[in-house]
Amino acid sequence: GAVVSQHPSWVICKSGTSVKIECRSLDFQATTMFWYRQFPKKSLMLMATSNEGSKATYEQGVEKDKFLINHASLTLSTLTVTSAHPEDSSFYICSARDWRRGNQPQHFGDGTRLSIL
Amino acid sequence: QKEVEQDPGPLSVPEGAIVSLNCTYSNSAFQYFMWYRQYSRKGPELLMYTYSSGNKEDGRFTAQVDKSSKYISLFIRDSQPSDSATYLCAMSAIGGGGADGLTFGKGTHLIIQP
């Protein structure tokens, strides 16, 4: 159980375009979803936290107008990278948990590799 | 000083050896400690989830937490080539990361030689 699906797994696009990444919890309700970013040989860095039906909370240094997060249902959150540039190229990973289930850990998707040309 | 320190490796050991992976941390508020395994181009997979100090065993894996020293370990017995991956420690002050997410180490790249 506790499966999180992320789509697409890999996307290549031109500089200036916007890219939307989906994160779905398949067999549980995700009251909270997290978005992380990972550079090669680096740790996962938390970008933002979103609770279903609320505005996302962004970590210091993360531009909320650049990285738009929507968490409109208990099974879906989206991250849109607006006007993407080469420096936005990275591995983006979402995770999800249901806070109503107590101290249960986060479950991660398989990530989206974003390459901006 | 970074919140979580983890030696990135690579750590190369022969098949069948006992592997020891470690992290140190500075934030005394951390109470929940996790070990994730990450294969190349994949998301992290939860291996162990522990609360406070002590040991936890699951099959070939044993997690140890020493809060007094701010030091956590993961031991892998009878290591297999399929264990070759990057191992990430993660921790939080609130169970499951609460509303604040997890703080990760850089990850240790482990190679098990057949």
PDB file of C-alpha atoms in Angstrom:
ATOM      1  CA  GLY A   1       0.000   0.000   0.000  1.00  0.00           C
ATOM      2  CA  ALA A   2       0.829   3.710   0.197  1.00  0.00           C
ATOM      3  CA  VAL A   3       1.634   4.213  -3.461  1.00  0.00           C
ATOM      4  CA  VAL A   4       2.439   7.649  -4.843  1.00  0.00           C
ATOM      5  CA  SER A   5       2.500   8.145  -8.586  1.00  0.00           C
ATOM      6  CA  GLN A   6       4.282  11.032 -10.257  1.00  0.00           C
ATOM      7  CA  HIS A   7       3.889  12.077 -13.884  1.00  0.00           C
ATOM      8  CA  PRO A   8       5.668  12.670 -16.165  1.00  0.00           C
ATOM      9  CA  SER A   9       8.840  10.840 -15.246  1.00  0.00           C
ATOM     10  CA  TRP A  10      10.952  12.865 -17.667  1.00  0.00           C
ATOM     11  CA  VAL A  11      10.299  16.043 -19.572  1.00  0.00           C
ATOM     12  CA  ILE A  12      12.472  18.087 -21.914  1.00  0.00           C
ATOM     13  CA  CYS A  13      11.283  21.494 -23.036  1.00  0.00           C
ATOM     14  CA  LYS A  14      12.476  24.821 -24.357  1.00  0.00           C
ATOM     15  CA  SER A  15      13.402  27.742 -22.170  1.00  0.00           C
ATOM     16  CA  GLY A  16      10.426  29.973 -21.424  1.00  0.00           C
ATOM     17  CA  THR A  17       7.759  27.284 -21.410  1.00  0.00           C
ATOM     18  CA  SER A  18       5.755  26.206 -18.383  1.00  0.00           C
ATOM     19  CA  VAL A  19       5.771  22.622 -17.179  1.00  0.00           C
ATOM     20  CA  LYS A  20       3.199  20.907 -14.980  1.00  0.00           C
ATOM     21  CA  ILE A  21       4.089  17.890 -12.818  1.00  0.00           C
ATOM     22  CA  GLU A  22       1.391  15.743 -11.217  1.00  0.00           C
ATOM     23  CA  CYS A  23       1.596  13.838  -7.948  1.00  0.00           C
ATOM     24  CA  ARG A  24      -1.150  11.370  -7.086  1.00  0.00           C
ATOM     25  CA  SER A  25      -1.736   9.191  -4.048  1.00  0.00           C
ATOM     26  CA  LEU A  26      -3.240   5.997  -5.433  1.00  0.00           C
ATOM     27  CA  ASP A  27      -4.414   4.077  -2.395  1.00  0.00           C
ATOM     28  CA  PHE A  28      -4.686   6.604   0.407  1.00  0.00           C
ATOM     29  CA  GLN A  29      -5.849  10.143   0.971  1.00  0.00           C
ATOM     30  CA  ALA A  30      -3.009  12.652   1.094  1.00  0.00           C
ATOM     31  CA  THR A  31      -3.940  15.481   3.420  1.00  0.00           C
ATOM     32  CA  THR A  32      -0.405  16.808   3.045  1.00  0.00           C
ATOM     33  CA  MET A  33       1.923  16.709   0.061  1.00  0.00           C
ATOM     34  CA  PHE A  34       5.516  17.854  -0.081  1.00  0.00           C
ATOM     35  CA  TRP A  35       7.600  18.902  -3.065  1.00  0.00           C
ATOM     36  CA  TYR A  36      11.353  18.372  -3.031  1.00  0.00           C
ATOM     37  CA  ARG A  37      14.124  19.188  -5.453  1.00  0.00           C
ATOM     38  CA  GLN A  38      17.297  17.171  -5.863  1.00  0.00           C
ATOM     39  CA  PHE A  39      20.451  18.125  -7.756  1.00  0.00           C
ATOM     40  CA  PRO A  40      22.960  15.451  -8.832  1.00  0.00           C
ATOM     41  CA  LYS A  41      24.846  13.997  -5.867  1.00  0.00           C
ATOM     42  CA  LYS A  42      22.992  16.346  -3.558  1.00  0.00           C
ATOM     43  CA  SER A  43      20.361  15.896  -0.901  1.00  0.00           C
ATOM     44  CA  LEU A  44      16.633  16.371  -1.312  1.00  0.00           C
ATOM     45  CA  MET A  45      15.713  19.953  -0.507  1.00  0.00           C
ATOM     46  CA  LEU A  46      12.180  20.735   0.584  1.00  0.00           C
ATOM     47  CA  MET A  47      10.575  23.335  -1.659  1.00  0.00           C
ATOM     48  CA  ALA A  48       7.059  23.583  -0.304  1.00  0.00           C
ATOM     49  CA  THR A  49       4.372  21.905   1.735  1.00  0.00           C
ATOM     50  CA  SER A  50       0.747  21.838   0.693  1.00  0.00           C
ATOM     51  CA  ASN A  51      -2.335  20.837   2.631  1.00  0.00           C
ATOM     52  CA  GLU A  52      -5.454  19.909   0.710  1.00  0.00           C
ATOM     53  CA  GLY A  53      -7.627  22.939   0.104  1.00  0.00           C
ATOM     54  CA  SER A  54      -5.054  25.427   1.418  1.00  0.00           C
ATOM     55  CA  LYS A  55      -2.306  27.572  -0.062  1.00  0.00           C
ATOM     56  CA  ALA A  56       1.110  26.003  -0.113  1.00  0.00           C
ATOM     57  CA  THR A  57       3.815  27.021   2.340  1.00  0.00           C
ATOM     58  CA  TYR A  58       7.118  27.701   0.604  1.00  0.00           C
ATOM     59  CA  GLU A  59      10.595  27.297   2.049  1.00  0.00           C
ATOM     60  CA  GLN A  60      12.871  30.295   2.255  1.00  0.00           C
ATOM     61  CA  GLY A  61      14.416  31.096  -1.092  1.00  0.00           C
ATOM     62  CA  VAL A  62      11.789  29.290  -3.185  1.00  0.00           C
ATOM     63  CA  GLU A  63       9.866  31.640  -5.485  1.00  0.00           C
ATOM     64  CA  LYS A  64       6.167  30.985  -5.104  1.00  0.00           C
ATOM     65  CA  ASP A  65       5.365  32.749  -8.383  1.00  0.00           C
ATOM     66  CA  LYS A  66       7.870  30.540 -10.151  1.00  0.00           C
ATOM     67  CA  PHE A  67       6.768  27.251  -8.656  1.00  0.00           C
ATOM     68  CA  LEU A  68       2.972  27.152  -8.511  1.00  0.00           C
ATOM     69  CA  ILE A  69       1.509  24.430  -6.340  1.00  0.00           C
ATOM     70  CA  ASN A  70      -2.109  23.310  -6.345  1.00  0.00           C
ATOM     71  CA  HIS A  71      -3.535  20.700  -3.972  1.00  0.00           C
ATOM     72  CA  ALA A  72      -7.213  20.759  -4.830  1.00  0.00           C
ATOM     73  CA  SER A  73      -8.097  17.192  -3.852  1.00  0.00           C
ATOM     74  CA  LEU A  74      -6.998  14.538  -1.373  1.00  0.00           C
ATOM     75  CA  THR A  75      -5.327  12.535  -4.111  1.00  0.00           C
ATOM     76  CA  LEU A  76      -3.730  15.092  -6.411  1.00  0.00           C
ATOM     77  CA  SER A  77      -1.191  17.871  -6.149  1.00  0.00           C
ATOM     78  CA  THR A  78       0.455  19.657  -9.064  1.00  0.00           C
ATOM     79  CA  LEU A  79       3.653  21.646  -9.366  1.00  0.00           C
ATOM     80  CA  THR A  80       3.890  24.052 -12.288  1.00  0.00           C
ATOM     81  CA  VAL A  81       7.292  25.485 -13.147  1.00  0.00           C
ATOM     82  CA  THR A  82       6.447  28.734 -14.915  1.00  0.00           C
ATOM     83  CA  SER A  83       8.660  30.239 -17.618  1.00  0.00           C
ATOM     84  CA  ALA A  84      11.249  27.561 -17.009  1.00  0.00           C
ATOM     85  CA  HIS A  85      14.933  28.289 -17.611  1.00  0.00           C
ATOM     86  CA  PRO A  86      17.988  26.007 -17.738  1.00  0.00           C
ATOM     87  CA  GLU A  87      18.763  26.656 -14.061  1.00  0.00           C
ATOM     88  CA  ASP A  88      15.391  25.064 -13.213  1.00  0.00           C
ATOM     89  CA  SER A  89      16.607  21.755 -14.612  1.00  0.00           C
ATOM     90  CA  SER A  90      16.559  19.279 -11.748  1.00  0.00           C
ATOM     91  CA  PHE A  91      14.930  16.176 -10.311  1.00  0.00           C
ATOM     92  CA  TYR A  92      11.612  17.053  -8.670  1.00  0.00           C
ATOM     93  CA  ILE A  93      10.110  14.579  -6.194  1.00  0.00           C
ATOM     94  CA  CYS A  94       6.803  14.680  -4.378  1.00  0.00           C
ATOM     95  CA  SER A  95       5.788  12.871  -1.221  1.00  0.00           C
ATOM     96  CA  ALA A  96       2.477  12.462   0.520  1.00  0.00           C
ATOM     97  CA  ARG A  97       1.061  11.561   3.903  1.00  0.00           C
ATOM     98  CA  ASP A  98      -2.247  11.545   5.738  1.00  0.00           C
ATOM     99  CA  TRP A  99      -1.869  13.446   9.024  1.00  0.00           C
ATOM    100  CA  ARG A 100      -5.043  11.801  10.295  1.00  0.00           C
ATOM    101  CA  ARG A 101      -3.101   8.521  10.468  1.00  0.00           C
ATOM    102  CA  GLY A 102      -0.830   9.818  13.197  1.00  0.00           C
ATOM    103  CA  ASN A 103       2.918   9.585  12.845  1.00  0.00           C
ATOM    104  CA  GLN A 104       2.922   7.585   9.632  1.00  0.00           C
ATOM    105  CA  PRO A 105       5.871   8.452   7.379  1.00  0.00           C
ATOM    106  CA  GLN A 106       5.841  10.159   4.013  1.00  0.00           C
ATOM    107  CA  HIS A 107       5.695   8.078   0.853  1.00  0.00           C
ATOM    108  CA  PHE A 108       7.545   9.287  -2.207  1.00  0.00           C
ATOM    109  CA  GLY A 109       6.842   9.278  -5.901  1.00  0.00           C
ATOM    110  CA  ASP A 110       9.488   8.236  -8.419  1.00  0.00           C
ATOM    111  CA  GLY A 111      10.373  11.783  -9.336  1.00  0.00           C
ATOM    112  CA  THR A 112      10.301  13.884 -12.498  1.00  0.00           C
ATOM    113  CA  ARG A 113      13.493  14.703 -14.325  1.00  0.00           C
ATOM    114  CA  LEU A 114      13.125  18.170 -15.837  1.00  0.00           C
ATOM    115  CA  SER A 115      15.549  19.307 -18.524  1.00  0.00           C
ATOM    116  CA  ILE A 116      15.242  22.842 -19.887  1.00  0.00           C
ATOM    117  CA  LEU A 117      17.103  23.513 -23.113  1.00  0.00           C
TER     118      LEU A 117
ATOM    119  CA  GLN B   1      27.204  23.629  10.323  1.00  0.00           C
ATOM    120  CA  LYS B   2      24.673  21.715   8.275  1.00  0.00           C
ATOM    121  CA  GLU B   3      21.727  20.206  10.092  1.00  0.00           C
ATOM    122  CA  VAL B   4      22.407  16.651   8.912  1.00  0.00           C
ATOM    123  CA  GLU B   5      25.829  15.342   7.936  1.00  0.00           C
ATOM    124  CA  GLN B   6      26.259  12.166   5.922  1.00  0.00           C
ATOM    125  CA  ASP B   7      29.374  10.905   4.153  1.00  0.00           C
ATOM    126  CA  PRO B   8      28.519  10.746   0.430  1.00  0.00           C
ATOM    127  CA  GLY B   9      30.972   7.898  -0.235  1.00  0.00           C
ATOM    128  CA  PRO B  10      31.146   5.964  -2.440  1.00  0.00           C
ATOM    129  CA  LEU B  11      31.374   3.062  -0.034  1.00  0.00           C
ATOM    130  CA  SER B  12      32.404  -0.171  -1.736  1.00  0.00           C
ATOM    131  CA  VAL B  13      32.235  -3.519   0.080  1.00  0.00           C
ATOM    132  CA  PRO B  14      32.282  -7.176  -1.014  1.00  0.00           C
ATOM    133  CA  GLU B  15      29.097  -9.204  -1.180  1.00  0.00           C
ATOM    134  CA  GLY B  16      28.154 -10.724   2.161  1.00  0.00           C
ATOM    135  CA  ALA B  17      29.844  -8.047   4.253  1.00  0.00           C
ATOM    136  CA  ILE B  18      28.128  -6.068   6.987  1.00  0.00           C
ATOM    137  CA  VAL B  19      27.570  -2.485   5.920  1.00  0.00           C
ATOM    138  CA  SER B  20      27.470   0.405   8.367  1.00  0.00           C
ATOM    139  CA  LEU B  21      25.981   3.743   7.290  1.00  0.00           C
ATOM    140  CA  ASN B  22      25.845   6.768   9.569  1.00  0.00           C
ATOM    141  CA  CYS B  23      24.488  10.278   9.991  1.00  0.00           C
ATOM    142  CA  THR B  24      25.059  12.970  12.558  1.00  0.00           C
ATOM    143  CA  TYR B  25      22.765  15.876  13.226  1.00  0.00           C
ATOM    144  CA  SER B  26      22.716  19.081  15.217  1.00  0.00           C
ATOM    145  CA  ASN B  27      19.033  19.785  15.864  1.00  0.00           C
ATOM    146  CA  SER B  28      18.084  18.290  19.235  1.00  0.00           C
ATOM    147  CA  ALA B  29      14.387  18.653  18.337  1.00  0.00           C
ATOM    148  CA  PHE B  30      14.581  15.756  15.890  1.00  0.00           C
ATOM    149  CA  GLN B  31      12.740  12.743  17.266  1.00  0.00           C
ATOM    150  CA  TYR B  32      11.784  10.728  14.185  1.00  0.00           C
ATOM    151  CA  PHE B  33      14.504   9.115  12.124  1.00  0.00           C
ATOM    152  CA  MET B  34      14.223   7.416   8.762  1.00  0.00           C
ATOM    153  CA  TRP B  35      16.417   5.611   6.307  1.00  0.00           C
ATOM    154  CA  TYR B  36      15.500   5.679   2.632  1.00  0.00           C
ATOM    155  CA  ARG B  37      17.034   3.777  -0.256  1.00  0.00           C
ATOM    156  CA  GLN B  38      17.171   5.519  -3.626  1.00  0.00           C
ATOM    157  CA  TYR B  39      18.065   3.856  -6.892  1.00  0.00           C
ATOM    158  CA  SER B  40      19.263   5.955  -9.791  1.00  0.00           C
ATOM    159  CA  ARG B  41      16.480   8.090 -11.317  1.00  0.00           C
ATOM    160  CA  LYS B  42      13.947   6.838  -8.784  1.00  0.00           C
ATOM    161  CA  GLY B  43      12.256   8.283  -5.721  1.00  0.00           C
ATOM    162  CA  PRO B  44      13.313   7.349  -2.181  1.00  0.00           C
ATOM    163  CA  GLU B  45      11.946   4.096  -0.769  1.00  0.00           C
ATOM    164  CA  LEU B  46      11.373   3.920   2.978  1.00  0.00           C
ATOM    165  CA  LEU B  47      13.483   1.250   4.691  1.00  0.00           C
ATOM    166  CA  MET B  48      13.314   2.051   8.396  1.00  0.00           C
ATOM    167  CA  TYR B  49      11.286   4.457  10.533  1.00  0.00           C
ATOM    168  CA  THR B  50      12.171   4.907  14.201  1.00  0.00           C
ATOM    169  CA  TYR B  51      11.204   7.149  17.048  1.00  0.00           C
ATOM    170  CA  SER B  52      13.644   8.440  19.671  1.00  0.00           C
ATOM    171  CA  SER B  53      16.657   6.415  20.802  1.00  0.00           C
ATOM    172  CA  GLY B  54      17.070   2.671  20.488  1.00  0.00           C
ATOM    173  CA  ASN B  55      17.351  -0.117  17.953  1.00  0.00           C
ATOM    174  CA  LYS B  56      14.947  -1.464  15.369  1.00  0.00           C
ATOM    175  CA  GLU B  57      15.456  -4.552  13.276  1.00  0.00           C
ATOM    176  CA  ASP B  58      13.735  -5.556  10.041  1.00  0.00           C
ATOM    177  CA  GLY B  59      15.159  -8.537   8.219  1.00  0.00           C
ATOM    178  CA  ARG B  60      18.745  -7.772   7.207  1.00  0.00           C
ATOM    179  CA  PHE B  61      18.430  -4.147   8.277  1.00  0.00           C
ATOM    180  CA  THR B  62      19.027  -2.690  11.754  1.00  0.00           C
ATOM    181  CA  ALA B  63      18.584   0.978  12.595  1.00  0.00           C
ATOM    182  CA  GLN B  64      20.174   2.518  15.671  1.00  0.00           C
ATOM    183  CA  VAL B  65      19.519   5.937  17.154  1.00  0.00           C
ATOM    184  CA  ASP B  66      21.618   7.576  19.855  1.00  0.00           C
ATOM    185  CA  LYS B  67      19.998  10.895  20.620  1.00  0.00           C
ATOM    186  CA  SER B  68      22.535  11.769  23.306  1.00  0.00           C
ATOM    187  CA  SER B  69      25.274  11.713  20.657  1.00  0.00           C
ATOM    188  CA  LYS B  70      23.001  12.918  17.845  1.00  0.00           C
ATOM    189  CA  TYR B  71      24.099   9.923  15.807  1.00  0.00           C
ATOM    190  CA  ILE B  72      22.102   7.395  13.802  1.00  0.00           C
ATOM    191  CA  SER B  73      23.204   4.260  12.001  1.00  0.00           C
ATOM    192  CA  LEU B  74      21.888   1.723   9.533  1.00  0.00           C
ATOM    193  CA  PHE B  75      23.435  -1.742   9.402  1.00  0.00           C
ATOM    194  CA  ILE B  76      22.917  -4.105   6.488  1.00  0.00           C
ATOM    195  CA  ARG B  77      23.808  -7.754   7.102  1.00  0.00           C
ATOM    196  CA  ASP B  78      24.667 -10.243   4.369  1.00  0.00           C
ATOM    197  CA  SER B  79      24.861  -7.460   1.808  1.00  0.00           C
ATOM    198  CA  GLN B  80      23.770  -8.258  -1.751  1.00  0.00           C
ATOM    199  CA  PRO B  81      24.603  -6.603  -5.087  1.00  0.00           C
ATOM    200  CA  SER B  82      20.946  -5.524  -5.232  1.00  0.00           C
ATOM    201  CA  ASP B  83      21.605  -3.402  -2.133  1.00  0.00           C
ATOM    202  CA  SER B  84      23.780  -1.128  -4.277  1.00  0.00           C
ATOM    203  CA  ALA B  85      22.025   2.240  -4.145  1.00  0.00           C
ATOM    204  CA  THR B  86      22.160   5.600  -2.413  1.00  0.00           C
ATOM    205  CA  TYR B  87      21.035   5.525   1.212  1.00  0.00           C
ATOM    206  CA  LEU B  88      19.539   8.685   2.630  1.00  0.00           C
ATOM    207  CA  CYS B  89      18.973   9.418   6.272  1.00  0.00           C
ATOM    208  CA  ALA B  90      16.106  11.752   7.083  1.00  0.00           C
ATOM    209  CA  MET B  91      14.704  13.170  10.255  1.00  0.00           C
ATOM    210  CA  SER B  92      11.992  15.385  11.653  1.00  0.00           C
ATOM    211  CA  ALA B  93      10.769  16.844  14.882  1.00  0.00           C
ATOM    212  CA  ILE B  94       7.201  15.753  14.188  1.00  0.00           C
ATOM    213  CA  GLY B  95       6.060  12.291  13.157  1.00  0.00           C
ATOM    214  CA  GLY B  96       5.986  11.789   9.405  1.00  0.00           C
ATOM    215  CA  GLY B  97       7.527  15.187   8.935  1.00  0.00           C
ATOM    216  CA  GLY B  98       4.353  16.787  10.232  1.00  0.00           C
ATOM    217  CA  ALA B  99       3.710  19.987   8.377  1.00  0.00           C
ATOM    218  CA  ASP B 100       7.377  20.807   7.909  1.00  0.00           C
ATOM    219  CA  GLY B 101       8.740  18.068   5.724  1.00  0.00           C
ATOM    220  CA  LEU B 102      11.885  16.055   6.332  1.00  0.00           C
ATOM    221  CA  THR B 103      15.499  17.098   6.633  1.00  0.00           C
ATOM    222  CA  PHE B 104      17.688  14.806   4.584  1.00  0.00           C
ATOM    223  CA  GLY B 105      21.360  13.938   4.594  1.00  0.00           C
ATOM    224  CA  LYS B 106      23.230  14.051   1.277  1.00  0.00           C
ATOM    225  CA  GLY B 107      23.032  10.291   0.912  1.00  0.00           C
ATOM    226  CA  THR B 108      25.761   7.629   0.859  1.00  0.00           C
ATOM    227  CA  HIS B 109      26.400   5.859  -2.423  1.00  0.00           C
ATOM    228  CA  LEU B 110      26.847   2.161  -1.596  1.00  0.00           C
ATOM    229  CA  ILE B 111      28.377  -0.362  -3.981  1.00  0.00           C
ATOM    230  CA  ILE B 112      28.246  -4.094  -3.210  1.00  0.00           C
ATOM    231  CA  GLN B 113      30.832  -5.953  -5.260  1.00  0.00           C
ATOM    232  CA  PRO B 114      29.754  -9.459  -6.407  1.00  0.00           C
TER     233      PRO B 114
END
